[in-house]
């Protein structure tokens, strides 16, 4: 259980770091603001269209009597919007990191620099880093999509669907949020997606302690934007803990081939 508290501690430390380095906080806000505008527009559209989507998808219920017709379609509408919100929380980080790749890469390097020790560099051109980030984000989203479908189906189970399933959903959200954020620092250390996931699985409670509170905070749009710079800083501090100084010394920043081998 100590790792849960330690993970949350890295989230707080990251926010303190950008608080002490106001220039980097300002730089880190811009990508989040751009992404926020895009996502708010998408969620508003989903909010207006979710009921029409459910009506179209359930023609078999047109002849049902009240209250069963309304109960079914209202439940499905809430679930559809909840699924959209769940996916928005997960993809918000990926899209923001993709838009702000150069900014967050520099921020992460600066955190490493201020904390001491070697500052790894990928050695790749920007377009290659963007390609790798986009490719890995798609792979993560496929995994998230599979979990989303499973959790959506389990949501129909009485009691369990209203208690355990939402808790599992936040754990999934937090885990993959932590992966996306630590990827900024771990990619510079030459770790491909498979290795990053294995590293996070080895410290699940630490990962969840960092990611779950952040996922809950990211449900509030403006809070997500404000926390994003500190989340990148905190994820860099978390990555330093996960890798460890000995590993960094033994395996300095690799060349482009190692980073892109997966």
mmCIF file of C-alpha atoms in Angstrom:
data_model
loop_
_atom_site.group_PDB
_atom_site.id
_atom_site.type_symbol
_atom_site.label_atom_id
_atom_site.label_comp_id
_atom_site.label_asym_id
_atom_site.label_seq_id
_atom_site.Cartn_x
_atom_site.Cartn_y
_atom_site.Cartn_z
ATOM 1 C CA UNK A 1 0.000 0.000 0.000
ATOM 2 C CA UNK A 2 2.996 2.275 0.480
ATOM 3 C CA UNK A 3 3.417 2.426 -3.312
ATOM 4 C CA UNK A 4 -0.067 3.932 -3.688
ATOM 5 C CA UNK A 5 0.943 6.882 -1.525
ATOM 6 C CA UNK A 6 4.316 7.147 -3.278
ATOM 7 C CA UNK A 7 2.609 7.297 -6.666
ATOM 8 C CA UNK A 8 0.330 10.098 -5.521
ATOM 9 C CA UNK A 9 3.395 11.804 -4.086
ATOM 10 C CA UNK A 10 4.989 11.954 -7.540
ATOM 11 C CA UNK A 11 1.862 13.659 -8.853
ATOM 12 C CA UNK A 12 2.174 16.305 -6.129
ATOM 13 C CA UNK A 13 5.930 16.674 -6.688
ATOM 14 C CA UNK A 14 5.351 17.276 -10.378
ATOM 15 C CA UNK A 15 2.892 20.064 -9.669
ATOM 16 C CA UNK A 16 5.344 21.614 -7.220
ATOM 17 C CA UNK A 17 8.113 21.414 -9.805
ATOM 18 C CA UNK A 18 6.187 23.420 -12.417
ATOM 19 C CA UNK A 19 5.090 25.775 -9.653
ATOM 20 C CA UNK A 20 8.750 26.580 -9.042
ATOM 21 C CA UNK A 21 9.470 26.836 -12.777
ATOM 22 C CA UNK A 22 6.684 29.093 -14.018
ATOM 23 C CA UNK A 23 8.085 29.367 -17.557
ATOM 24 C CA UNK A 24 7.675 25.636 -18.108
ATOM 25 C CA UNK A 25 4.186 25.708 -16.653
ATOM 26 C CA UNK A 26 3.163 28.312 -19.228
ATOM 27 C CA UNK A 27 4.737 26.374 -22.089
ATOM 28 C CA UNK A 28 2.958 23.197 -21.019
ATOM 29 C CA UNK A 29 -0.488 24.816 -20.945
ATOM 30 C CA UNK A 30 -0.822 25.564 -24.662
ATOM 31 C CA UNK A 31 -1.157 21.989 -26.025
ATOM 32 C CA UNK A 32 -3.732 21.181 -23.347
ATOM 33 C CA UNK A 33 -5.829 24.231 -24.222
ATOM 34 C CA UNK A 34 -5.903 23.266 -27.897
ATOM 35 C CA UNK A 35 -6.917 19.698 -27.057
ATOM 36 C CA UNK A 36 -9.537 20.879 -24.579
ATOM 37 C CA UNK A 37 -11.332 22.962 -27.203
ATOM 38 C CA UNK A 38 -11.434 19.974 -29.569
ATOM 39 C CA UNK A 39 -12.713 17.569 -26.908
ATOM 40 C CA UNK A 40 -15.355 19.880 -25.478
ATOM 41 C CA UNK A 41 -16.783 20.281 -28.968
ATOM 42 C CA UNK A 42 -16.801 16.494 -29.456
ATOM 43 C CA UNK A 43 -18.463 15.790 -26.082
ATOM 44 C CA UNK A 44 -21.113 18.460 -26.641
ATOM 45 C CA UNK A 45 -21.899 16.835 -29.977
ATOM 46 C CA UNK A 46 -22.108 13.423 -28.303
ATOM 47 C CA UNK A 47 -24.362 14.830 -25.595
ATOM 48 C CA UNK A 48 -26.814 16.129 -28.197
ATOM 49 C CA UNK A 49 -26.643 13.025 -30.377
ATOM 50 C CA UNK A 50 -26.407 10.151 -27.897
ATOM 51 C CA UNK A 51 -30.174 9.718 -27.558
ATOM 52 C CA UNK A 52 -30.644 9.660 -31.350
ATOM 53 C CA UNK A 53 -27.852 7.096 -31.627
ATOM 54 C CA UNK A 54 -29.509 4.882 -29.014
ATOM 55 C CA UNK A 55 -32.914 5.214 -30.727
ATOM 56 C CA UNK A 56 -31.347 4.152 -34.029
ATOM 57 C CA UNK A 57 -29.532 1.208 -32.413
ATOM 58 C CA UNK A 58 -32.623 -0.175 -30.593
ATOM 59 C CA UNK A 59 -35.453 -0.381 -33.152
ATOM 60 C CA UNK A 60 -36.566 -3.652 -31.541
ATOM 61 C CA UNK A 61 -37.772 -1.666 -28.517
ATOM 62 C CA UNK A 62 -40.072 0.709 -30.423
ATOM 63 C CA UNK A 63 -43.148 -1.260 -29.412
ATOM 64 C CA UNK A 64 -42.277 -1.620 -25.758
ATOM 65 C CA UNK A 65 -44.660 -0.141 -23.233
ATOM 66 C CA UNK A 66 -43.800 2.436 -20.586
ATOM 67 C CA UNK A 67 -41.706 2.510 -18.463
ATOM 68 C CA UNK A 68 -39.493 -0.172 -20.064
ATOM 69 C CA UNK A 69 -38.803 1.711 -23.289
ATOM 70 C CA UNK A 70 -37.716 4.876 -21.490
ATOM 71 C CA UNK A 71 -35.730 2.929 -18.913
ATOM 72 C CA UNK A 72 -33.792 0.982 -21.547
ATOM 73 C CA UNK A 73 -32.974 3.950 -23.748
ATOM 74 C CA UNK A 74 -32.137 6.286 -20.877
ATOM 75 C CA UNK A 75 -29.764 3.700 -19.417
ATOM 76 C CA UNK A 76 -28.101 3.136 -22.781
ATOM 77 C CA UNK A 77 -27.813 6.887 -23.415
ATOM 78 C CA UNK A 78 -26.061 7.369 -20.073
ATOM 79 C CA UNK A 79 -23.743 4.442 -20.813
ATOM 80 C CA UNK A 80 -22.902 5.763 -24.286
ATOM 81 C CA UNK A 81 -22.033 9.192 -22.926
ATOM 82 C CA UNK A 82 -20.113 7.600 -20.050
ATOM 83 C CA UNK A 83 -18.135 5.528 -22.545
ATOM 84 C CA UNK A 84 -17.404 8.644 -24.575
ATOM 85 C CA UNK A 85 -16.237 10.444 -21.444
ATOM 86 C CA UNK A 86 -14.097 7.459 -20.471
ATOM 87 C CA UNK A 87 -12.426 7.419 -23.889
ATOM 88 C CA UNK A 88 -11.986 11.195 -23.781
ATOM 89 C CA UNK A 89 -10.098 10.955 -20.489
ATOM 90 C CA UNK A 90 -7.802 8.274 -21.915
ATOM 91 C CA UNK A 91 -7.203 9.868 -25.301
ATOM 92 C CA UNK A 92 -6.890 13.420 -23.945
ATOM 93 C CA UNK A 93 -3.402 12.684 -22.696
ATOM 94 C CA UNK A 94 -2.328 10.930 -25.900
ATOM 95 C CA UNK A 95 -3.585 13.727 -28.144
ATOM 96 C CA UNK A 96 -2.179 16.459 -25.909
ATOM 97 C CA UNK A 97 1.204 14.751 -25.777
ATOM 98 C CA UNK A 98 1.190 14.362 -29.549
ATOM 99 C CA UNK A 99 0.316 18.024 -30.109
ATOM 100 C CA UNK A 100 2.798 19.165 -27.489
ATOM 101 C CA UNK A 101 5.570 16.622 -28.162
ATOM 102 C CA UNK A 102 8.407 19.177 -28.565
ATOM 103 C CA UNK A 103 7.272 21.155 -25.503
ATOM 104 C CA UNK A 104 6.844 18.164 -23.196
ATOM 105 C CA UNK A 105 10.065 16.566 -24.389
ATOM 106 C CA UNK A 106 11.935 19.713 -23.380
ATOM 107 C CA UNK A 107 10.047 19.925 -20.081
ATOM 108 C CA UNK A 108 10.895 16.310 -19.247
ATOM 109 C CA UNK A 109 14.567 16.872 -20.084
ATOM 110 C CA UNK A 110 14.608 19.923 -17.832
ATOM 111 C CA UNK A 111 13.172 17.893 -14.947
ATOM 112 C CA UNK A 112 15.923 15.316 -15.437
ATOM 113 C CA UNK A 113 18.494 18.102 -15.564
ATOM 114 C CA UNK A 114 17.345 19.729 -12.332
ATOM 115 C CA UNK A 115 17.191 16.370 -10.533
ATOM 116 C CA UNK A 116 20.784 15.563 -11.438
ATOM 117 C CA UNK A 117 22.390 12.664 -13.222
ATOM 118 C CA UNK A 118 22.472 11.919 -16.916
ATOM 119 C CA UNK A 119 19.855 13.502 -19.210
ATOM 120 C CA UNK A 120 19.013 10.857 -21.825
ATOM 121 C CA UNK A 121 18.253 11.891 -25.399
ATOM 122 C CA UNK A 122 16.600 9.747 -28.047
ATOM 123 C CA UNK A 123 18.811 10.944 -30.872
ATOM 124 C CA UNK A 124 15.844 10.840 -33.246
ATOM 125 C CA UNK A 125 14.532 13.641 -35.476
ATOM 126 C CA UNK A 126 11.252 15.221 -34.383
ATOM 127 C CA UNK A 127 9.183 13.607 -37.152
ATOM 128 C CA UNK A 128 10.390 10.165 -36.063
ATOM 129 C CA UNK A 129 9.535 10.832 -32.429
ATOM 130 C CA UNK A 130 6.063 11.997 -33.454
ATOM 131 C CA UNK A 131 5.562 8.861 -35.535
ATOM 132 C CA UNK A 132 6.616 6.572 -32.694
ATOM 133 C CA UNK A 133 4.407 8.440 -30.201
ATOM 134 C CA UNK A 134 1.404 8.289 -32.539
ATOM 135 C CA UNK A 135 1.954 4.590 -33.278
ATOM 136 C CA UNK A 136 2.282 3.686 -29.592
ATOM 137 C CA UNK A 137 -0.771 5.783 -28.722
ATOM 138 C CA UNK A 138 -2.853 3.844 -31.250
ATOM 139 C CA UNK A 139 -1.663 0.584 -29.715
ATOM 140 C CA UNK A 140 -2.637 1.827 -26.261
ATOM 141 C CA UNK A 141 -6.026 2.977 -27.516
ATOM 142 C CA UNK A 142 -6.697 -0.473 -28.970
ATOM 143 C CA UNK A 143 -6.053 -1.959 -25.547
ATOM 144 C CA UNK A 144 -8.237 0.673 -23.916
ATOM 145 C CA UNK A 145 -10.982 -0.006 -26.448
ATOM 146 C CA UNK A 146 -11.008 -3.703 -25.565
ATOM 147 C CA UNK A 147 -11.254 -2.899 -21.858
ATOM 148 C CA UNK A 148 -13.986 -0.365 -22.591
ATOM 149 C CA UNK A 149 -16.124 -2.902 -24.438
ATOM 150 C CA UNK A 150 -15.699 -5.397 -21.603
ATOM 151 C CA UNK A 151 -16.531 -2.836 -18.911
ATOM 152 C CA UNK A 152 -19.477 -1.570 -20.947
ATOM 153 C CA UNK A 153 -20.909 -5.096 -21.079
ATOM 154 C CA UNK A 154 -20.294 -5.680 -17.367
ATOM 155 C CA UNK A 155 -22.112 -2.418 -16.630
ATOM 156 C CA UNK A 156 -25.432 -4.192 -17.254
ATOM 157 C CA UNK A 157 -24.894 -6.549 -14.306
ATOM 158 C CA UNK A 158 -27.059 -5.347 -11.384
ATOM 159 C CA UNK A 159 -25.153 -3.889 -8.413
ATOM 160 C CA UNK A 160 -21.790 -5.015 -9.783
ATOM 161 C CA UNK A 161 -22.219 -2.766 -12.798
ATOM 162 C CA UNK A 162 -22.878 0.259 -10.601
ATOM 163 C CA UNK A 163 -20.122 -0.327 -8.016
ATOM 164 C CA UNK A 164 -17.199 -2.541 -8.987
ATOM 165 C CA UNK A 165 -17.211 -1.776 -12.722
ATOM 166 C CA UNK A 166 -16.788 2.020 -12.352
ATOM 167 C CA UNK A 167 -13.915 1.416 -9.910
ATOM 168 C CA UNK A 168 -12.252 -0.916 -12.413
ATOM 169 C CA UNK A 169 -12.805 1.693 -15.103
ATOM 170 C CA UNK A 170 -10.911 4.310 -13.124
ATOM 171 C CA UNK A 171 -8.080 1.841 -12.494
ATOM 172 C CA UNK A 172 -7.815 1.141 -16.225
ATOM 173 C CA UNK A 173 -7.915 4.871 -16.920
ATOM 174 C CA UNK A 174 -5.222 5.608 -14.351
ATOM 175 C CA UNK A 175 -2.944 2.818 -15.522
ATOM 176 C CA UNK A 176 -2.926 3.890 -19.158
ATOM 177 C CA UNK A 177 -2.708 7.577 -18.262
ATOM 178 C CA UNK A 178 0.452 6.767 -16.333
ATOM 179 C CA UNK A 179 1.801 4.850 -19.332
ATOM 180 C CA UNK A 180 1.184 7.731 -21.734
ATOM 181 C CA UNK A 181 2.795 10.268 -19.431
ATOM 182 C CA UNK A 182 5.841 8.233 -18.408
ATOM 183 C CA UNK A 183 6.402 7.403 -22.090
ATOM 184 C CA UNK A 184 7.848 10.902 -22.598
ATOM 185 C CA UNK A 185 10.739 10.139 -20.259
ATOM 186 C CA UNK A 186 11.023 6.399 -20.910
ATOM 187 C CA UNK A 187 11.218 6.752 -24.692
ATOM 188 C CA UNK A 188 14.242 8.977 -24.201
ATOM 189 C CA UNK A 189 15.735 6.094 -22.238
ATOM 190 C CA UNK A 190 15.260 3.758 -25.188
ATOM 191 C CA UNK A 191 12.275 1.793 -23.870
ATOM 192 C CA UNK A 192 9.735 0.503 -26.377
ATOM 193 C CA UNK A 193 6.050 0.084 -25.540
ATOM 194 C CA UNK A 194 6.274 -3.578 -24.531
ATOM 195 C CA UNK A 195 9.088 -2.865 -22.092
ATOM 196 C CA UNK A 196 7.312 0.181 -20.670
ATOM 197 C CA UNK A 197 4.159 -1.815 -19.986
ATOM 198 C CA UNK A 198 6.193 -4.569 -18.319
ATOM 199 C CA UNK A 199 7.929 -1.964 -16.153
ATOM 200 C CA UNK A 200 4.610 -0.474 -15.035
ATOM 201 C CA UNK A 201 3.100 -3.902 -14.352
ATOM 202 C CA UNK A 202 6.006 -4.588 -12.010
ATOM 203 C CA UNK A 203 4.937 -1.597 -9.872
ATOM 204 C CA UNK A 204 1.155 -1.629 -10.306
ATOM 205 C CA UNK A 205 0.285 0.128 -7.052
ATOM 206 C CA UNK A 206 2.842 2.864 -7.684
ATOM 207 C CA UNK A 207 1.442 3.323 -11.200
ATOM 208 C CA UNK A 208 -2.177 3.394 -9.985
ATOM 209 C CA UNK A 209 -1.314 5.769 -7.149
ATOM 210 C CA UNK A 210 -0.075 8.220 -9.752
ATOM 211 C CA UNK A 211 -2.632 7.607 -12.515
ATOM 212 C CA UNK A 212 -5.989 7.094 -10.767
ATOM 213 C CA UNK A 213 -6.109 10.460 -8.921
ATOM 214 C CA UNK A 214 -4.984 12.137 -12.125
ATOM 215 C CA UNK A 215 -7.705 10.355 -14.096
ATOM 216 C CA UNK A 216 -10.329 11.538 -11.599
ATOM 217 C CA UNK A 217 -9.002 15.101 -11.816
ATOM 218 C CA UNK A 218 -8.977 14.942 -15.616
ATOM 219 C CA UNK A 219 -12.764 14.502 -15.556
ATOM 220 C CA UNK A 220 -12.893 18.268 -14.952
ATOM 221 C CA UNK A 221 -11.822 19.782 -18.304
ATOM 222 C CA UNK A 222 -10.042 22.927 -17.113
ATOM 223 C CA UNK A 223 -8.348 21.034 -14.295
ATOM 224 C CA UNK A 224 -6.903 18.620 -16.866
ATOM 225 C CA UNK A 225 -5.301 21.511 -18.740
ATOM 226 C CA UNK A 226 -3.879 23.068 -15.587
ATOM 227 C CA UNK A 227 -2.483 19.780 -14.295
ATOM 228 C CA UNK A 228 -0.950 18.597 -17.564
ATOM 229 C CA UNK A 229 2.470 20.338 -17.261
ATOM 230 C CA UNK A 230 2.872 19.091 -13.695
ATOM 231 C CA UNK A 231 1.665 15.628 -14.726
ATOM 232 C CA UNK A 232 4.496 15.399 -17.286
ATOM 233 C CA UNK A 233 6.985 16.587 -14.672
ATOM 234 C CA UNK A 234 5.661 14.123 -12.098
ATOM 235 C CA UNK A 235 5.700 11.287 -14.632
ATOM 236 C CA UNK A 236 9.359 12.040 -15.345
ATOM 237 C CA UNK A 237 10.129 11.789 -11.621
ATOM 238 C CA UNK A 238 8.135 8.538 -11.517
ATOM 239 C CA UNK A 239 10.063 7.187 -14.513
ATOM 240 C CA UNK A 240 13.355 7.932 -12.754
ATOM 241 C CA UNK A 241 12.138 5.826 -9.819
ATOM 242 C CA UNK A 242 10.936 2.985 -12.051
ATOM 243 C CA UNK A 243 14.161 2.776 -14.046
ATOM 244 C CA UNK A 244 16.500 3.494 -11.136
ATOM 245 C CA UNK A 245 19.877 5.232 -11.233
ATOM 246 C CA UNK A 246 21.791 1.989 -11.657
ATOM 247 C CA UNK A 247 19.831 1.044 -14.778
ATOM 248 C CA UNK A 248 20.332 4.514 -16.230
ATOM 249 C CA UNK A 249 24.079 4.320 -15.628
ATOM 250 C CA UNK A 250 24.333 0.843 -17.130
ATOM 251 C CA UNK A 251 22.136 1.610 -20.131
ATOM 252 C CA UNK A 252 22.652 5.166 -21.321
ATOM 253 C CA UNK A 253 20.473 6.782 -23.939
ATOM 254 C CA UNK A 254 20.492 4.439 -26.959
ATOM 255 C CA UNK A 255 20.499 5.276 -30.604
ATOM 256 C CA UNK A 256 17.512 5.503 -32.914
ATOM 257 C CA UNK A 257 17.521 1.797 -33.758
ATOM 258 C CA UNK A 258 16.942 0.704 -30.163
ATOM 259 C CA UNK A 259 14.083 3.144 -29.627
ATOM 260 C CA UNK A 260 12.279 2.058 -32.765
ATOM 261 C CA UNK A 261 12.894 -1.658 -32.655
ATOM 262 C CA UNK A 262 9.321 -2.488 -31.661
#
